[in-house]
Each structure stands twice: as structure tokens, then as C-alpha cells.
Amino acid sequence: MSVRNRVLVLVSALTVLAAVGLAAVLHASARAERRDHTQAGGPRVTSGTVSLRGSGRLVFRNLAWGPHRDELTSVPANDPDGPRTAAGLKCLRFYAAAGTGVCLQAVRGPVSDTYRALVLDASLHIRNRYDVPGIPSRARVSPTGHFAAWTAFVGGDSYAGTDFSTRTAVVDTRGGELIPSLEAFRIVKDGRPYRSADVNFWGVTFTDDDRTFYATLATKGRTYLVRGDLRARTVTTLHANVECPSLSPDGTRVAYKKRVAGLPEDAPWRLYVLDLRTMRETALAEPRSVDDQAVWRDARTLVYTLPGDYGADLYEVPADGSGRAREISRAAVSPAYLG
Amino acid sequence: MYVADSRASTSAHDAVRPPAGRRRAAVTPTVLALGTVSLVTDVSSEMVTAVLPLYLVSGLGLSPLGFGLLDGVYNGFSALVRLVGGHFADRGGGRHKWIAGLGYGISAVCKPLLLVAHSLTPIGVVLAADRTGKGLRTAPRDALISLSSTPETRGRAFGVHRAMDTAGALLGPLVAFWILRATVDGYDAVFTVSFCVAAAGVLVLVLFVPGGRGAPTAVQRPTLRAAFALLRRRDLRRITGCALLLGLATVSDSFVYLLLQRRLGVPDRWFALLPLGTAAAFLLLAVPLGRLADRVGRWTVFLAGHGALLAGYGLLLGSWRGTALPWLVLALHGCFYAATDGVLMAAASDSVPEGLRSSGLAVVQTGQALTRFACSLLFGAAWTVWGDRAALAGAAVALVGCVAFALTLRPKGVVGA
């Protein structure tokens, strides 16, 4: 084939490929139009004031299509699928307690998105900003509102990099002091000091003493529930195979996701509750794999998200293993009960 | 013994060869075509790499943590693929183009498969296939570069190729994030465009890279035994030995970035951008250092590159904490790649006969990849036991030892200008 013909073949092929690529981009950007229209049969969302001080309210990130998609919205706790009040603040992940909120956001940069954590007061005004080193995955505020924590996935950088790690930060919301990574804490594993370069932490949950927390520690392919001490800067392993712990309001139990043998690799978890005094595990009545840090609606009920048509939906299930799971609200993620 | 290799001209060359009487171009059209293929392919693959974590977490709601387990198993497998690719490329008088094309093709086909893989296992399989394609094509591609350039200009040819390759790697994420911004959850658009770009790369290879090279000058049947018998050649054995040794003291990129962050307090915001610093330095220095290698000797530049890495380790270990420090470390890190990556291939090409070029380069590359992987494991273990600073000091000492030892070996293959 002469050079001229080869160039001709290349140019015509490039034209076809460019058309295919352009069509794909246009098709995906047309979605933006559809998403900006309020979804038929979806919840009613209106602009309004959202306060983190009230009681009997549930605040979450609204995923329903329309102008308020991804904004924090507030609904009555006893009518979670009712009309939503949107605050105008967009968060990827959110949590709140005792009038303090934490909101993890994406920030558009020149090259790629970066992420930040905002500590909010009860009127959603920003008290402090912190850089987050990767894609946000978990957020929590202590029952006193004095501490907040978040976890981010920090990605690999090799070709088709698949080596991920997590980084978990804790901040004192009163003085603004940041512990950038729990990996600086001393680890006591099975009663002995433990060090390893492959240690990862995620899913912090706080007690109400402004000192103790629980979290997941992962090392050598296994996960552990750890009890941490913010003053002594130590963590101690308590129980194996615990991820994303969530402490009950009375501080006696931890709800968590457990890897159950024999389940498919991409849906490996089931919800369990661990009694911290007896270390007895109770399987909950949710038959699907849950990849979330559950929240306690009250002493008897857990609320969590499962993937849904608009991203995620909220479900609840009794904390004692009885009853069955039930959907309570669609197109919502990152729930936080106030008061 | 030094094997001269005359650059066989093919019909493809005749059409684009500079008129007689002019000095032959140092960088032939074939090298430029291969550089273009690599640039385009890297745009495609880095597009996917850049958005993959986001896609897993925000698009599919998966935890990306389950992936690391695949890596260790896969490293051994990809070494094997590399050797197999090298061997088949040498069979039948040089099928470099077609084996490389197969590798590029496999990677291209993987892109649309990401559209239908919605859970970790299939995505892991697709990524493994993508990397298999990469392993398959690397040695034949480098063999083609070496076969289409003269021994005197080989360093420069590899430099040009590596610079183009890295340019693609820098462009990929920009394209991907531009698409994500122009769309809503446009991951499908990213994967589709990535496939179109990869297909264009395969086309450029098929249309503009000459294929068969006729009978090889060194008549040596490319059997597996012959490939391993290459290691009986003193030159190649020394080069491979040195590459292995130095690989043992080369701390993997992700550790370097972690150390930068831990020791220098690089803000979290910039952490994801650190690899771009290394890539930019690599891009800028690949051609000048390749030319330098042609002039002063490849071995000298190769060792000097490890000197640059050592200087980077030193800066990380030292007590100086200027604002310029992260930039300096990244520049040295990129300089290390520019002085070693293509230069090693140029040096190895001089001591492998044409008929076994792909196999020979594959042996060197595989050895280096395996020792670097071993270094990662050792370094991780040392980090665990002694902490990051001591582990890095250990790596630095090992690197000094390896460089000193390599100096005593000093393979020939220095082609004076």
C-alpha cells in the first residue's frame, strides 16, 4: 500500500472513531439535562433552611434528580420519604451530631478533582476546612460534637494501578487540631505492640467521652475491630473480621459489616451486631450485602444504604436480628439523625 | 563481542526515507510511528487509570481495597507473558510488529469491556488482560525501535520514544477529567473514547510500522534455548546482572511518593499530583539524556541515573527542608527514569543479535521487573520493622553497593561518537 493510501485509510478510520467518541460524550452530557428535570414520582424537594440543632429530623444527601441533586436535605425523622428541604450545600458524604456537621466535598481543580472536608456549625456555616487526600468514603461526628473523623481511599499510581489504601483523619472541632492519619497511633494487637507498613484504618465511630473511639484496622489481609484512645494515641484490637463499626447510642454494641465465607467476592458482607461485653455476634435480617457504615436511628433500629436506581436508597432493620429489612426512603445517602 | 546490525530497509522505509546524500535521520520514521502508537495508547490507558478509583467508589459504590491481592500474583504472571511475547516475536524471522500489535489490540478490546463489567472480579479480570497486553508488546516494541535505529543513535531513538510515551501518560488524565466534567457520570463516555483512542493507536501501528524484516543477519534460530543461551554472552550477562542488582535497590514509585509526603509534609491536596512531577521530568530529560548516552556511553548514563536516584534518597533522608525540596526530589526521580529506562534497552540492544532481539530485551526487562518487585517486598518489610527512614537508608546503602559493584563490571557497549 502506498503512503497516500495508508494516510487515507488512517484519516477515514480516525473520522469514524472520532464520531463514535463524540457521540459517547454527547450522549453522556445529555444526561445532565434529564437529571436537572425533577424526577417523576420522586420526592418533592424545595429550598429552605436546614439546621443541625433540631430534633426529630433526618438529614441526608439528596440523590433525587432535579435542581437539588447532591445537596443536603432535611426530612421529618418519622416520615423519611416525605417532602425534602434542601440546604443548597453539596456533599459527597455527610454526618452530624450535637449541632456539628462534617461534609466531604469534591473541589474542581485544573487537572483533576481534589477533595476537602468541611466542619460545619448548626447553621451549616463552615468552621474549618481540611484537605482530604483521596476519594471520601466514611464520615462521622462524635455524640458530643467535639470530634469528627473521615476516611478516604488513596489510589495507586502505577499503570492500571490497583493498590489502594485508606487514610483516616480525626479532628478536634473545638480547636481545629487535625490528626491527619490514625496510622501514627501505636497499635496493640492480641496484647502485643504491632507494626506493619500495610496497616490501614477506616470507619471511625466515637463514644461520648471525647476520648474513646472504635474503628477498623486492616493488616495482612485481615480486618479487626479496634478500640482507640485519642489521648494516649493507641489502638487495641478487640475482635476479628469487623468493618465500618457503628457504636449504639448506649455504647454497649457495635453494628458492623462482616465478611461471610462463601459469598461472592464483590458482595461479601452481611450486617451484624457485636455485643461489646460478651463479644457475641448477632446476624441481622438484611439478606443482601451491605457496604456502608450503618447508623443507629434509636437503640433498637439500624439505618443503612443499598445501591438503587438513583445511586442509593435508605433501609432499616431491627438491631436484635429479628423482623426484616424495609426500605424507608429512595434516592438518599449519608443519613444522620438529629436530636 | 559487539554485533553490528545493519538497518534493513523495507518497502515501508523506501517511501519515507530522506533523499540520499543527506545524513540519515537519527530518529527514523519507524521510531516516530512507534512513538506515536505509544503516545496514543498511553493517553487511552491513563484515561482509564485516572478515573478507575472514582468509577469504583462513586460510580459503582465498590470498595477498591480488594484489588491489592491481585497484584502480587499478577507480577509473576506478567513476567512470564513478557518472556513468551519476546520469544514469539523472534520466531519466523521477526514477527515483532504482529506480537506488538496483538498486545496493543488486547488492551484496546479491554476498554469497552469495562462498560459491561460491574463488579470487582470481572473488572479485575479486564485489568489483568489489559496488563497482559502491555506485557506482550513491550519487548517486541523495544526490539523494533532498536532494529530501526543505528547503534550510534539508539540512545536518542529510545529517548524520543520514551518522551512521546510519557507525553501520552500526562495527557490521558487531562482528557479523562475533561470528559467527566462535560458530562454527568460520564464514565461510559471515558471508556468509549479510551477505546477509540486505543483503536487509533493499533491502526497507526498496522499502517505505519514496517513488519517483517526478512532474514536476520545473525543466523541463530530463535528457540527458547537460544534465548536463554544469550545469557552466556558476557556483555548481556553483565548488563542483565547489573539491571537485576540495581533493581534490587530501586524503591517503587508509590513508596517514594509516600516518603515525600511523610518526610516533607507535602499537602494532601498535592499527593495525587506527585507522579505528574516525575513524569514531567522524565518527558523533558528523555531525549537529551538519550543523546548523551550515545555520546559518552550508555553505561555511564545508566549508572549516573542511579546516582540521581541516590541523590533523591539523600534529600529525603537529609535535614534540609526547603520549599524546593519536593520539586528537586521529583526532578531527580524523573531524571533517574530518563537516564535508565530507554538507555538500558539501548545498551542491551548492542549485545543481543538481531534474530533474538525481542527475547533478549524481554529477559533484561523481566529480570529488572522481578527484582524491583522483590525490592518492594523487602522495602515494605523493612519499613514495618525499622520505620520509613531506616528502610530508606537501607535502600540507599544497598544502592551505593550495587552501583559500586556495577562499576567494576562495566560492560562494554559504549559506542563512542
Coordinates of N, CA and C in Angstrom, one line a residue, chain A residues 5-182:
Chain A
N5 N -2.3 6.0 0.2 CA -3.4 5.2 0.6 C -3.5 4.9 2.1
R6 N -2.3 4.7 2.7 CA -2.3 4.4 4.1 C -2.8 5.6 4.9
V7 N -2.4 6.8 4.5 CA -2.9 8.0 5.1 C -4.4 8.1 5.0
L8 N -4.9 7.8 3.8 CA -6.3 7.9 3.5 C -7.1 6.9 4.4
V9 N -6.6 5.7 4.6 CA -7.2 4.7 5.4 C -7.2 5.2 6.9
L10 N -6.1 5.8 7.3 CA -6.0 6.3 8.7 C -7.0 7.4 8.9
V11 N -7.0 8.4 8.0 CA -7.9 9.5 8.1 C -9.3 9.1 8.2
S12 N -9.7 8.2 7.3 CA -11.1 7.8 7.3 C -11.5 7.0 8.6
A13 N -10.5 6.2 9.1 CA -10.8 5.4 10.3 C -10.8 6.4 11.5
L14 N -10.0 7.4 11.5 CA -10.0 8.4 12.6 C -11.3 9.2 12.6
T15 N -11.8 9.4 11.4 CA -13.1 10.2 11.4 C -14.2 9.3 12.0
V16 N -14.2 8.1 11.7 CA -15.2 7.2 12.3 C -15.1 7.1 13.8
L17 N -13.8 6.9 14.3 CA -13.5 6.8 15.7 C -13.9 8.1 16.4
A18 N -13.5 9.2 15.8 CA -13.8 10.5 16.5 C -15.3 10.7 16.6
A19 N -16.1 10.2 15.6 CA -17.5 10.3 15.6 C -18.1 9.5 16.7
V20 N -17.6 8.3 16.9 CA -18.1 7.4 18.0 C -17.8 8.0 19.3
G21 N -16.5 8.5 19.5 CA -16.2 9.1 20.8 C -17.0 10.3 21.1
L22 N -17.2 11.2 20.1 CA -18.0 12.4 20.3 C -19.5 12.0 20.6
A23 N -20.0 11.0 19.9 CA -21.4 10.6 20.2 C -21.5 10.1 21.7
A24 N -20.5 9.4 22.2 CA -20.5 8.9 23.6 C -20.5 10.1 24.5
V25 N -19.7 11.1 24.2 CA -19.6 12.2 25.1 C -20.9 13.0 25.1
L26 N -21.5 13.2 23.9 CA -22.7 13.9 23.8 C -23.9 13.2 24.5
H27 N -23.9 11.9 24.3 CA -24.9 11.0 25.0 C -24.8 11.2 26.5
A28 N -23.6 11.2 27.0 CA -23.4 11.3 28.5 C -23.7 12.7 29.0
S29 N -23.5 13.7 28.1 CA -23.8 15.1 28.6 C -25.3 15.4 28.5
A30 N -26.0 14.7 27.6 CA -27.4 14.9 27.5 C -28.1 14.4 28.8
R31 N -27.4 13.5 29.5 CA -28.0 13.1 30.8 C -28.2 14.2 31.8
A32 N -27.2 15.2 31.7 CA -27.3 16.3 32.6 C -28.6 17.0 32.5
E33 N -29.1 17.2 31.2 CA -30.4 17.8 31.0 C -31.5 17.0 31.7
R34 N -31.5 15.7 31.5 CA -32.5 14.9 32.1 C -32.5 15.0 33.6
R35 N -31.3 15.0 34.1 CA -31.1 14.9 35.6 C -31.6 16.2 36.2
D36 N -31.5 17.3 35.4 CA -31.9 18.6 36.0 C -33.4 18.7 36.1
H37 N -34.1 17.8 35.4 CA -35.6 17.9 35.5 C -36.0 17.0 36.7
T38 N -36.9 17.5 37.5 CA -37.4 16.8 38.6 C -37.9 15.5 38.2
Q39 N -37.5 14.4 38.9 CA -37.9 13.1 38.5 C -39.4 12.8 38.8
A40 N -40.1 12.2 37.9 CA -41.5 12.0 38.0 C -41.7 11.0 39.2
G41 N -42.7 11.3 40.0 CA -43.0 10.3 41.1 C -41.9 10.4 42.2
G42 N -40.9 11.2 42.1 CA -39.9 11.3 43.1 C -40.3 12.2 44.2
P43 N -39.5 12.3 45.3 CA -39.9 13.2 46.4 C -39.9 14.7 46.0
R44 N -40.7 15.5 46.7 CA -40.8 16.9 46.4 C -39.6 17.5 47.2
V45 N -38.8 18.3 46.5 CA -37.6 18.9 47.1 C -37.7 20.4 46.9
T46 N -37.7 21.2 48.0 CA -37.8 22.6 47.9 C -36.7 23.2 48.7
S47 N -36.2 24.4 48.3 CA -35.1 25.1 49.0 C -35.7 25.6 50.4
G48 N -34.8 25.7 51.3 CA -35.2 26.1 52.6 C -34.0 26.1 53.6
T49 N -34.3 26.3 54.9 CA -33.3 26.3 55.9 C -33.2 25.0 56.5
V50 N -31.9 24.5 56.6 CA -31.7 23.2 57.3 C -30.8 23.6 58.5
S51 N -31.2 23.2 59.7 CA -30.4 23.4 60.9 C -30.0 22.0 61.5
L52 N -28.8 22.0 62.0 CA -28.4 20.7 62.7 C -28.7 20.7 64.1
R53 N -29.5 21.7 64.6 CA -29.8 21.8 66.0 C -31.2 21.1 66.3
G54 N -32.0 21.0 65.4 CA -33.4 20.5 65.6 C -33.4 19.1 66.2
S55 N -34.6 18.6 66.6 CA -34.7 17.2 67.0 C -35.8 16.6 66.1
G56 N -35.8 15.3 66.0 CA -36.8 14.6 65.2 C -36.6 14.8 63.7
R57 N -35.4 15.2 63.3 CA -35.2 15.4 61.9 C -34.1 14.4 61.4
L58 N -34.2 14.1 60.1 CA -33.2 13.3 59.5 C -32.6 14.1 58.3
V59 N -31.3 14.2 58.3 CA -30.6 14.9 57.2 C -29.8 13.9 56.4
F60 N -29.8 14.1 55.1 CA -29.0 13.2 54.2 C -28.7 13.9 52.9
R61 N -27.8 13.3 52.1 CA -27.5 13.8 50.8 C -28.6 13.4 49.8
N62 N -29.3 14.3 49.2 CA -30.4 14.0 48.3 C -29.9 13.6 47.0
L63 N -30.3 12.4 46.5 CA -29.8 11.9 45.2 C -30.9 12.0 44.1
A64 N -32.1 12.5 44.5 CA -33.2 12.6 43.5 C -32.9 13.6 42.5
W65 N -33.2 13.2 41.2 CA -32.9 14.1 40.1 C -33.6 15.4 40.2
G66 N -33.0 16.5 39.7 CA -33.6 17.8 39.8 C -32.6 18.8 40.2
P67 N -33.0 20.0 40.4 CA -32.0 21.1 40.7 C -31.3 20.9 42.0
H68 N -31.8 20.1 42.9 CA -31.2 20.0 44.3 C -30.5 18.7 44.4
R69 N -30.2 18.0 43.3 CA -29.4 16.7 43.4 C -28.1 17.0 44.1
D70 N -27.7 16.0 45.0 CA -26.4 16.1 45.8 C -26.4 17.1 46.9
E71 N -27.5 17.8 47.1 CA -27.5 18.8 48.2 C -27.9 18.1 49.5
L72 N -27.5 18.7 50.7 CA -28.0 18.2 51.9 C -29.5 18.5 52.0
T73 N -30.3 17.5 52.4 CA -31.7 17.8 52.6 C -32.2 17.3 53.9
S74 N -33.3 17.9 54.5 CA -33.7 17.5 55.8 C -35.2 17.0 55.6
V75 N -35.6 16.0 56.3 CA -36.9 15.4 56.3 C -37.3 15.1 57.8
P76 N -38.6 15.0 58.1 CA -39.0 14.6 59.4 C -38.5 13.1 59.6
A77 N -38.0 12.9 60.8 CA -37.4 11.5 61.1 C -38.5 10.4 61.0
N78 N -39.8 10.8 61.3 CA -40.8 9.8 61.2 C -41.5 9.7 59.8
D79 N -41.0 10.6 58.9 CA -41.6 10.5 57.5 C -40.4 10.7 56.5
P80 N -39.5 9.7 56.5 CA -38.2 9.9 55.8 C -38.5 10.0 54.3
D81 N -39.6 9.5 53.8 CA -39.9 9.6 52.3 C -40.7 10.8 52.0
G82 N -40.9 11.7 53.0 CA -41.8 12.9 52.8 C -41.0 14.0 52.1
P83 N -41.7 15.2 52.0 CA -41.1 16.3 51.3 C -39.7 16.7 51.9
R84 N -38.7 17.0 51.0 CA -37.4 17.3 51.5 C -37.1 18.8 51.4
T85 N -36.4 19.3 52.4 CA -36.0 20.7 52.4 C -34.5 20.7 52.1
A86 N -34.1 21.4 51.0 CA -32.7 21.4 50.5 C -32.0 22.6 51.0
A87 N -30.7 22.4 51.5 CA -29.9 23.4 52.1 C -29.1 24.2 51.1
G88 N -28.9 23.7 49.9 CA -28.0 24.4 48.9 C -26.6 24.0 49.1
L89 N -26.2 23.1 50.1 CA -24.8 22.7 50.2 C -24.6 21.3 49.7
K90 N -23.7 21.2 48.8 CA -23.5 19.8 48.2 C -22.4 19.1 48.9
C91 N -22.6 17.8 49.2 CA -21.6 17.0 49.9 C -21.7 15.6 49.2
L92 N -20.5 14.9 49.2 CA -20.5 13.6 48.7 C -20.8 12.6 49.9
R93 N -20.3 13.0 51.1 CA -20.6 12.2 52.3 C -20.8 13.3 53.4
F94 N -21.7 12.8 54.4 CA -22.1 13.8 55.4 C -22.4 13.1 56.7
Y95 N -22.2 13.7 57.8 CA -22.7 13.2 59.1 C -22.8 14.4 60.0
A96 N -23.7 14.3 61.1 CA -23.8 15.4 62.0 C -24.3 14.8 63.4
A97 N -23.9 15.5 64.4 CA -24.3 15.2 65.8 C -24.1 16.4 66.6
A98 N -25.0 16.6 67.6 CA -24.9 17.7 68.6 C -24.6 19.0 67.9
G99 N -25.2 19.3 66.8 CA -25.1 20.6 66.2 C -23.8 20.9 65.4
T100 N -23.0 19.8 65.2 CA -21.8 19.9 64.4 C -21.9 18.9 63.2
G101 N -21.6 19.4 62.1 CA -21.7 18.6 60.9 C -20.3 18.4 60.2
V102 N -20.1 17.3 59.5 CA -18.9 17.2 58.7 C -19.4 16.9 57.2
C103 N -18.9 17.6 56.3 CA -19.3 17.5 54.9 C -18.0 17.2 54.0
L104 N -18.0 16.1 53.3 CA -16.8 15.8 52.4 C -17.2 16.2 51.0
Q105 N -16.5 17.1 50.4 CA -16.8 17.6 49.1 C -15.7 17.4 48.1
A106 N -16.1 17.4 46.8 CA -15.2 17.5 45.7 C -14.9 18.9 45.3
V107 N -13.7 19.2 45.0 CA -13.3 20.6 44.6 C -12.7 20.4 43.2
R108 N -13.3 21.1 42.2 CA -12.8 21.0 40.9 C -11.5 21.8 40.7
G109 N -10.4 21.0 40.3 CA -9.1 21.6 40.1 C -8.8 21.7 38.6
P110 N -7.7 22.3 38.3 CA -7.3 22.4 36.9 C -7.1 21.1 36.2
V111 N -6.5 20.1 36.9 CA -6.2 18.9 36.3 C -7.2 17.8 36.7
S112 N -7.5 17.7 38.0 CA -8.5 16.7 38.4 C -9.1 17.2 39.6
D113 N -10.2 16.5 40.1 CA -10.8 16.9 41.3 C -10.0 16.6 42.5
T114 N -10.0 17.5 43.5 CA -9.4 17.2 44.8 C -10.6 17.2 45.8
Y115 N -10.3 16.8 47.0 CA -11.4 16.7 48.0 C -11.1 17.4 49.2
R116 N -12.1 17.9 49.9 CA -11.9 18.6 51.2 C -13.0 18.2 52.2
A117 N -12.7 18.4 53.4 CA -13.7 18.2 54.5 C -14.0 19.5 55.1
L118 N -15.3 19.8 55.3 CA -15.7 21.0 55.9 C -16.3 20.6 57.3
V119 N -15.9 21.3 58.3 CA -16.6 21.2 59.6 C -17.6 22.3 59.7
L120 N -18.9 21.9 60.0 CA -20.0 22.9 59.9 C -20.6 23.1 61.3
D121 N -21.0 24.4 61.5 CA -21.8 24.6 62.7 C -23.3 24.3 62.4
A122 N -24.1 24.6 63.4 CA -25.5 24.1 63.4 C -26.3 24.8 62.2
S123 N -25.8 26.0 61.8 CA -26.5 26.6 60.7 C -25.8 26.3 59.3
L124 N -25.0 25.3 59.3 CA -24.2 24.9 58.1 C -23.2 25.9 57.7
H125 N -22.8 26.8 58.5 CA -21.7 27.7 58.2 C -20.4 26.9 58.4
I126 N -19.4 27.2 57.5 CA -18.1 26.5 57.6 C -17.2 27.0 58.7
R127 N -16.9 26.1 59.6 CA -16.0 26.5 60.7 C -14.5 26.2 60.4
N128 N -14.3 25.1 59.7 CA -12.9 24.8 59.3 C -12.9 23.9 58.0
R129 N -11.8 24.1 57.3 CA -11.6 23.3 56.0 C -10.4 22.5 56.1
Y130 N -10.4 21.3 55.6 CA -9.2 20.4 55.6 C -9.1 19.7 54.3
D131 N -7.8 19.5 53.8 CA -7.6 18.7 52.6 C -7.9 17.2 52.9
V132 N -8.5 16.6 51.9 CA -8.7 15.1 52.1 C -7.9 14.5 50.9
P133 N -7.0 13.5 51.2 CA -6.0 13.0 50.2 C -6.6 12.1 49.2
G134 N -7.9 11.8 49.2 CA -8.4 10.9 48.2 C -9.9 10.9 48.2
I135 N -10.5 9.9 47.6 CA -11.9 9.8 47.4 C -12.6 9.5 48.8
P136 N -13.5 10.4 49.2 CA -14.1 10.3 50.6 C -15.0 9.0 50.6
S137 N -14.9 8.3 51.7 CA -15.7 7.1 51.8 C -16.6 7.1 53.1
R138 N -16.0 7.5 54.3 CA -16.8 7.5 55.5 C -16.6 8.8 56.3
A139 N -17.7 9.2 57.0 CA -17.6 10.4 57.8 C -18.4 10.2 59.1
R140 N -17.9 10.7 60.2 CA -18.6 10.6 61.5 C -18.3 11.8 62.4
V141 N -19.2 12.1 63.3 CA -19.0 13.2 64.3 C -19.3 12.5 65.6
S142 N -18.6 12.8 66.7 CA -18.8 12.2 68.0 C -20.1 12.7 68.5
P143 N -20.7 11.9 69.5 CA -22.0 12.3 70.0 C -22.0 13.7 70.7
T144 N -20.8 14.1 71.2 CA -20.7 15.5 71.8 C -20.5 16.6 70.8
G145 N -20.2 16.2 69.5 CA -19.9 17.2 68.5 C -18.5 17.7 68.6
H146 N -17.7 17.2 69.5 CA -16.3 17.8 69.7 C -15.3 17.2 68.7
F147 N -15.6 16.0 68.2 CA -14.6 15.4 67.3 C -15.3 14.9 66.0
A148 N -14.6 15.0 64.9 CA -15.1 14.4 63.6 C -14.0 13.6 63.0
A149 N -14.4 12.6 62.2 CA -13.4 11.7 61.5 C -13.9 11.5 60.1
W150 N -13.0 11.2 59.2 CA -13.3 10.8 57.9 C -12.3 9.9 57.3
T151 N -12.7 9.1 56.3 CA -11.8 8.1 55.7 C -11.8 8.4 54.2
A152 N -10.7 8.3 53.6 CA -10.6 8.5 52.1 C -9.8 7.3 51.5
F153 N -10.2 7.0 50.3 CA -9.4 6.0 49.5 C -8.2 6.7 48.8
V154 N -7.0 6.3 49.0 CA -5.9 6.9 48.4 C -5.4 5.9 47.3
G155 N -5.5 6.3 46.1 CA -5.3 5.3 45.0 C -3.9 5.1 44.6
G156 N -3.6 4.0 44.0 CA -2.3 3.6 43.5 C -1.9 4.6 42.3
D157 N -0.7 4.5 41.9 CA -0.3 5.4 40.9 C 0.4 4.6 39.7
S158 N 0.4 3.3 39.9 CA 1.1 2.6 38.8 C 0.2 2.4 37.6
Y159 N 0.7 1.8 36.6 CA -0.1 1.5 35.4 C -1.3 0.7 35.8
A160 N -2.5 1.1 35.4 CA -3.7 0.4 35.8 C -3.6 0.1 37.3
G161 N -3.2 1.0 38.1 CA -2.9 0.8 39.5 C -4.0 0.3 40.3
T162 N -3.8 -0.8 41.0 CA -4.9 -1.3 41.8 C -4.5 -1.4 43.2
D163 N -3.4 -0.8 43.6 CA -3.1 -0.9 45.0 C -3.6 0.3 45.8
F164 N -4.7 0.1 46.5 CA -5.4 1.2 47.2 C -5.1 1.1 48.7
S165 N -5.1 2.3 49.3 CA -5.0 2.2 50.8 C -6.1 3.2 51.3
T166 N -6.3 3.2 52.6 CA -7.3 4.1 53.1 C -6.5 5.0 54.1
R167 N -7.0 6.3 54.2 CA -6.4 7.1 55.2 C -7.5 7.8 56.0
T168 N -7.4 7.6 57.3 CA -8.4 8.1 58.2 C -7.9 9.2 59.1
A169 N -8.6 10.4 59.1 CA -8.2 11.6 59.9 C -9.2 11.8 61.0
V170 N -8.7 12.3 62.1 CA -9.6 12.7 63.2 C -9.3 14.2 63.5
V171 N -10.4 15.0 63.7 CA -10.1 16.4 64.0 C -10.9 16.8 65.3
D172 N -10.3 17.6 66.1 CA -10.9 18.2 67.3 C -11.6 19.4 66.8
T173 N -13.0 19.4 66.8 CA -13.7 20.5 66.1 C -13.7 21.8 67.0
R174 N -13.3 21.7 68.3 CA -13.2 22.9 69.1 C -12.0 23.7 68.8
G175 N -10.8 23.1 68.8 CA -9.6 23.8 68.5 C -9.2 23.7 67.0
G176 N -9.8 22.8 66.3 CA -9.4 22.7 64.9 C -8.2 21.9 64.6
E177 N -7.7 21.2 65.7 CA -6.5 20.4 65.6 C -6.7 19.1 64.8
L178 N -5.8 18.8 63.9 CA -6.1 17.6 63.0 C -5.0 16.5 63.3
I179 N -5.5 15.3 63.4 CA -4.6 14.1 63.3 C -4.8 13.6 61.9
P180 N -3.8 13.9 61.0 CA -4.0 13.6 59.6 C -4.2 12.1 59.3
S181 N -3.6 11.2 60.1 CA -3.8 9.8 59.9 C -3.6 9.0 61.1
L182 N -4.6 8.1 61.3 CA -4.5 7.2 62.5 C -3.3 6.3 62.5

